[in-house]
XYZ file of C-alpha atoms in Angstrom:
355
model
C -19.166 37.985 -12.939
C -18.295 39.245 -9.290
C -21.453 40.431 -6.804
C -20.727 43.569 -4.284
C -22.721 44.917 -2.211
C -24.497 48.213 -2.651
C -26.128 50.271 1.251
C -28.597 52.505 -0.002
C -29.597 55.084 2.404
C -34.449 55.236 3.749
C -36.505 57.308 2.671
C -35.960 59.212 6.421
C -32.052 58.164 6.240
C -32.044 55.386 7.487
C -29.755 51.771 5.899
C -31.254 49.911 3.839
C -30.032 45.972 3.971
C -27.586 45.505 1.135
C -28.103 43.997 -2.593
C -26.171 42.693 -5.018
C -24.984 44.436 -8.026
C -23.572 42.177 -11.094
C -20.595 43.667 -11.993
C -19.296 42.019 -15.414
C -15.515 39.653 -15.611
C -14.976 41.790 -19.152
C -16.883 44.352 -21.352
C -20.604 43.221 -22.956
C -19.962 42.389 -26.428
C -22.321 44.354 -29.513
C -23.857 42.511 -31.241
C -26.076 38.623 -30.537
C -23.837 37.140 -32.867
C -20.692 38.727 -31.257
C -21.649 37.026 -28.114
C -21.594 33.617 -30.182
C -18.512 34.024 -30.935
C -16.448 34.171 -27.244
C -18.772 31.791 -26.067
C -17.888 29.393 -28.608
C -13.408 30.313 -27.648
C -13.967 31.488 -24.092
C -16.108 28.064 -23.346
C -13.909 26.195 -24.346
C -16.453 24.147 -26.831
C -14.845 21.472 -28.830
C -13.392 21.760 -32.372
C -16.214 18.953 -33.994
C -18.695 20.414 -31.075
C -18.733 24.159 -32.735
C -20.060 24.329 -36.134
C -22.833 22.136 -34.886
C -23.065 25.384 -32.054
C -22.949 28.062 -34.116
C -25.389 26.318 -36.401
C -29.018 25.977 -33.254
C -27.834 29.731 -31.803
C -28.053 30.589 -35.129
C -31.399 29.571 -35.144
C -32.198 30.945 -32.020
C -31.422 34.450 -33.102
C -34.217 34.410 -34.691
C -36.043 32.735 -31.768
C -34.254 35.266 -29.501
C -35.074 38.665 -31.979
C -39.026 37.711 -31.714
C -38.771 36.222 -35.210
C -39.619 32.424 -36.520
C -35.890 31.089 -37.951
C -36.672 29.816 -41.874
C -35.924 26.578 -42.551
C -35.716 25.102 -45.989
C -33.698 26.878 -48.545
C -35.227 29.747 -46.969
C -32.436 28.804 -44.138
C -28.925 28.675 -46.444
C -27.115 32.025 -46.332
C -29.941 33.788 -44.382
C -28.384 36.109 -42.015
C -29.854 36.509 -38.169
C -31.208 39.269 -36.583
C -28.595 42.091 -34.907
C -29.515 43.310 -31.607
C -27.972 43.241 -28.239
C -27.546 40.306 -25.788
C -28.774 42.539 -23.106
C -32.452 42.548 -24.431
C -32.820 38.267 -23.657
C -33.136 40.572 -20.147
C -36.650 41.156 -21.582
C -39.456 40.815 -19.518
C -41.067 39.619 -21.902
C -38.977 37.533 -23.947
C -40.404 34.728 -22.243
C -43.646 33.761 -23.545
C -42.515 35.350 -27.437
C -39.818 32.355 -26.826
C -42.727 29.940 -25.779
C -44.757 30.392 -28.713
C -42.065 30.016 -31.303
C -40.533 27.755 -29.165
C -43.109 25.165 -30.008
C -43.960 26.326 -33.724
C -40.564 24.871 -34.523
C -40.855 22.446 -32.647
C -43.863 21.215 -34.655
C -42.021 21.549 -37.700
C -38.492 19.725 -36.811
C -37.872 16.665 -34.630
C -38.079 16.509 -31.333
C -34.317 15.428 -31.164
C -33.076 18.920 -33.958
C -35.517 21.237 -31.634
C -34.197 19.842 -27.877
C -30.745 19.425 -28.605
C -31.214 23.289 -29.948
C -32.684 24.695 -27.360
C -29.610 23.012 -25.166
C -26.334 24.321 -26.453
C -28.994 27.582 -26.708
C -29.082 27.502 -22.701
C -25.743 26.522 -22.393
C -24.396 29.814 -23.741
C -26.491 31.690 -21.634
C -25.806 30.397 -18.375
C -22.323 31.719 -19.846
C -23.353 34.840 -21.191
C -24.680 35.002 -17.062
C -21.536 34.103 -15.088
C -19.585 36.499 -17.444
C -22.620 39.358 -16.233
C -23.810 39.986 -19.695
C -26.812 38.546 -19.352
C -29.150 38.452 -15.646
C -32.083 36.429 -17.313
C -32.748 32.881 -19.043
C -36.244 33.694 -21.188
C -35.955 29.795 -22.326
C -36.337 28.082 -18.173
C -40.523 27.433 -19.167
C -40.060 25.954 -22.900
C -39.314 21.897 -21.528
C -37.653 19.581 -23.403
C -40.183 17.727 -26.514
C -39.971 14.132 -25.459
C -38.196 12.092 -28.577
C -39.761 9.849 -30.725
C -38.168 5.816 -30.028
C -35.019 5.257 -33.169
C -36.552 2.853 -35.703
C -34.228 4.211 -38.241
C -34.301 0.905 -40.441
C -30.726 -0.696 -41.711
C -30.092 -0.389 -44.981
C -30.667 -3.820 -47.045
C -27.423 -4.895 -48.334
C -28.993 -4.364 -52.073
C -30.090 -0.479 -50.799
C -26.159 -0.600 -50.420
C -25.248 -1.014 -53.739
C -27.188 0.774 -55.507
C -26.331 4.220 -53.802
C -22.773 2.524 -54.540
C -24.448 2.770 -58.186
C -25.497 6.327 -57.511
C -23.871 9.099 -60.711
C -22.659 11.860 -57.371
C -19.623 13.317 -57.600
C -16.603 12.384 -55.780
C -17.399 14.487 -52.896
C -20.452 12.758 -52.123
C -18.894 9.580 -53.469
C -15.823 9.872 -50.162
C -18.040 10.689 -47.967
C -20.632 8.564 -48.213
C -18.491 5.485 -48.234
C -16.720 7.263 -45.395
C -19.602 7.346 -43.228
C -21.036 3.775 -43.963
C -17.233 1.299 -43.263
C -16.490 3.900 -40.866
C -19.583 3.988 -39.280
C -18.546 7.260 -37.567
C -21.309 10.171 -37.371
C -22.286 12.380 -40.514
C -21.529 15.734 -38.109
C -17.520 14.192 -37.116
C -16.906 13.377 -40.367
C -17.799 16.622 -41.814
C -15.376 17.803 -39.072
C -12.683 16.265 -40.202
C -9.268 18.716 -41.524
C -6.791 16.888 -44.256
C -4.593 17.376 -41.314
C -6.544 14.589 -39.832
C -6.195 12.172 -41.841
C -3.261 9.075 -41.559
C -3.981 7.552 -44.405
C -1.187 4.658 -44.775
C -3.531 3.935 -41.185
C -7.278 3.940 -42.816
C -8.279 5.694 -39.810
C -8.710 9.568 -39.325
C -8.697 11.826 -35.729
C -11.511 13.340 -34.128
C -11.781 15.597 -31.168
C -15.184 14.241 -29.157
C -17.409 15.774 -26.757
C -15.202 17.488 -23.662
C -11.568 17.349 -26.044
C -11.131 13.405 -25.563
C -9.192 12.253 -29.317
C -11.136 9.675 -30.740
C -10.256 8.224 -33.818
C -12.547 6.481 -36.969
C -11.743 4.419 -39.363
C -11.730 2.871 -42.603
C -11.512 0.413 -45.437
C -10.276 0.378 -49.123
C -13.287 2.221 -50.946
C -12.674 5.263 -49.228
C -9.088 4.193 -48.938
C -9.053 4.187 -53.104
C -11.120 7.850 -53.114
C -9.521 9.976 -50.766
C -6.035 11.221 -52.790
C -8.088 12.316 -55.296
C -10.694 14.534 -53.385
C -7.492 15.544 -51.458
C -5.383 16.561 -54.815
C -2.405 17.103 -52.613
C -3.361 19.549 -50.444
C -1.787 19.326 -46.849
C -4.594 21.401 -44.508
C -7.698 22.182 -44.104
C -11.789 21.384 -44.148
C -11.608 17.497 -45.703
C -15.406 18.424 -47.138
C -15.077 21.524 -48.683
C -18.343 23.685 -50.911
C -18.082 23.817 -54.894
C -17.888 27.884 -54.315
C -15.485 30.122 -52.255
C -15.825 30.539 -48.961
C -18.577 33.961 -47.942
C -16.789 36.919 -46.373
C -17.386 36.621 -42.214
C -17.379 32.062 -42.426
C -14.894 31.309 -39.339
C -10.954 30.766 -40.607
C -11.639 26.697 -38.768
C -14.175 26.357 -41.938
C -11.743 28.025 -44.656
C -9.610 25.832 -46.946
C -6.356 28.458 -47.010
C -5.049 26.372 -50.140
C -8.111 26.680 -52.353
C -10.158 29.683 -50.490
C -13.473 27.368 -50.388
C -15.674 26.452 -47.136
C -16.420 23.378 -44.955
C -19.554 21.561 -46.676
C -22.385 22.204 -43.587
C -23.988 18.656 -42.455
C -27.712 20.529 -43.907
C -26.665 20.998 -47.324
C -24.300 17.523 -46.817
C -27.780 15.831 -45.640
C -30.580 18.223 -48.590
C -27.836 16.661 -51.457
C -28.002 13.010 -49.418
C -32.163 13.255 -49.474
C -31.934 14.957 -53.056
C -29.829 11.463 -54.564
C -31.445 9.112 -52.472
C -35.054 9.879 -53.036
C -35.962 7.179 -56.334
C -33.679 4.324 -54.038
C -36.121 4.997 -51.049
C -39.477 5.202 -53.354
C -38.288 2.137 -55.825
C -42.033 2.180 -57.141
C -43.046 6.361 -57.115
C -43.649 7.864 -60.555
C -41.057 10.814 -61.386
C -44.128 13.570 -61.788
C -44.669 11.735 -57.277
C -40.373 12.292 -56.608
C -40.170 15.919 -55.392
C -43.095 15.259 -53.148
C -41.489 12.157 -51.260
C -38.266 12.243 -48.723
C -35.208 10.248 -49.356
C -32.595 7.856 -47.340
C -31.081 10.234 -44.272
C -27.308 9.923 -43.064
C -27.915 8.733 -40.127
C -29.075 5.753 -42.198
C -25.846 5.306 -43.484
C -24.104 4.246 -39.490
C -26.906 2.660 -38.109
C -26.849 0.070 -41.324
C -22.732 -0.340 -40.826
C -23.847 -1.289 -37.591
C -27.008 -3.341 -37.606
C -24.647 -5.277 -40.561
C -21.284 -5.551 -37.957
C -24.302 -6.888 -35.593
C -25.101 -9.676 -37.634
C -22.605 -10.674 -38.966
C -21.616 -11.891 -34.556
C -19.318 -8.858 -33.720
C -18.292 -8.438 -29.987
C -19.901 -6.049 -28.047
C -17.132 -4.849 -26.938
C -16.059 -4.155 -30.637
C -19.678 -3.049 -31.414
C -18.819 -0.816 -28.510
C -15.474 -0.044 -29.739
C -15.901 1.282 -33.459
C -19.987 3.057 -32.368
C -18.130 4.656 -29.809
C -20.441 4.254 -27.639
C -19.957 4.427 -23.603
C -23.735 2.196 -22.245
C -24.419 -1.432 -24.143
C -27.666 -0.468 -23.230
C -27.074 2.005 -27.068
C -26.440 -0.673 -28.884
C -29.671 -2.575 -29.100
C -30.960 -0.627 -31.006
C -28.230 -1.893 -33.443
C -28.777 -6.085 -32.118
C -32.546 -5.674 -34.448
C -31.748 -7.264 -37.751
C -32.168 -6.416 -40.700
C -34.471 -6.848 -43.743
C -31.730 -9.442 -45.355
C -31.396 -10.946 -42.290
C -35.031 -11.595 -41.705
C -35.517 -13.168 -45.151
C -32.272 -15.471 -45.183
C -34.290 -16.577 -41.754
C -37.666 -17.190 -43.243
C -36.035 -18.329 -45.950
C -33.882 -21.459 -44.324
C -37.691 -22.346 -42.933
C -39.652 -22.183 -45.762
C -41.056 -26.088 -45.492
C -41.102 -26.318 -49.526
C -37.045 -25.302 -49.544
C -36.662 -28.350 -47.107
C -38.378 -30.817 -49.006
C -36.079 -29.901 -52.031
C -33.125 -30.187 -50.512
């Protein structure tokens, strides 16, 4: 963006002070959707983050158009409204956004709405620097205070029950990889076949800022991967069951099968649906549809907690989790249910007398 001074004449011919006129660096895109794609390709967003950014900015497409975004199953495949990116400068928009953002925050978790808001602000700032818009209508929206991380590690018998579920090969491989690698779900879902090094049981991911990092898995994943890949040599590792719809980004389409990359939202839905009985073992079959299953994040949390319980060193936990701060490991330092049970049993006076 460049700024040119503009000199104007007053009503009596006197010169006024120059005012700034914004000259765009390039022609503004025809629509908000096009502006999102220009941002993702022009702002240096890492490949592993682009999919999450696109999902968040698609959600904000409804909000910036003054409409509440659909939630649940209605969100899948829904197209956001079409409007020009210049509409973001509408002076009436900030008040509308505040109401819509508050309503969404009541429905979704603080982490989700804060992440979406942060991504929207980054995109808006980039569009401002291009000279396509002038205002940031989100300026009055505050981040929601995130609740403390109370995620509990799954017990060993729960992990074992998970492996016994009768699910598709894709889910078996994905869940095994998440637990064995302690990787984040979005990182695993962004893996391509060409990112894998099966002989070394590792995969290459692109972290924030474009840095290359590695995730490592064990024999369970290694045994499943060849069947999942089925001699494919490139494209997304985890695919949907259907052909990719028109307009799907090229990076998210398998060039050999034409199927699309499995989305985080769909992967989470499948895991949650399949684990409802495991999460609620005493529930009646009539009630199970109204109860919640587990989240994919619990696999990462469980793996790191079990590592900590087994005496894994702090440097290794940092390497496994790829956290930058030791303080981030505190959430995994809380003993899981199995370790607490063993602790209590070992100190049971009756058990001591028997031994």
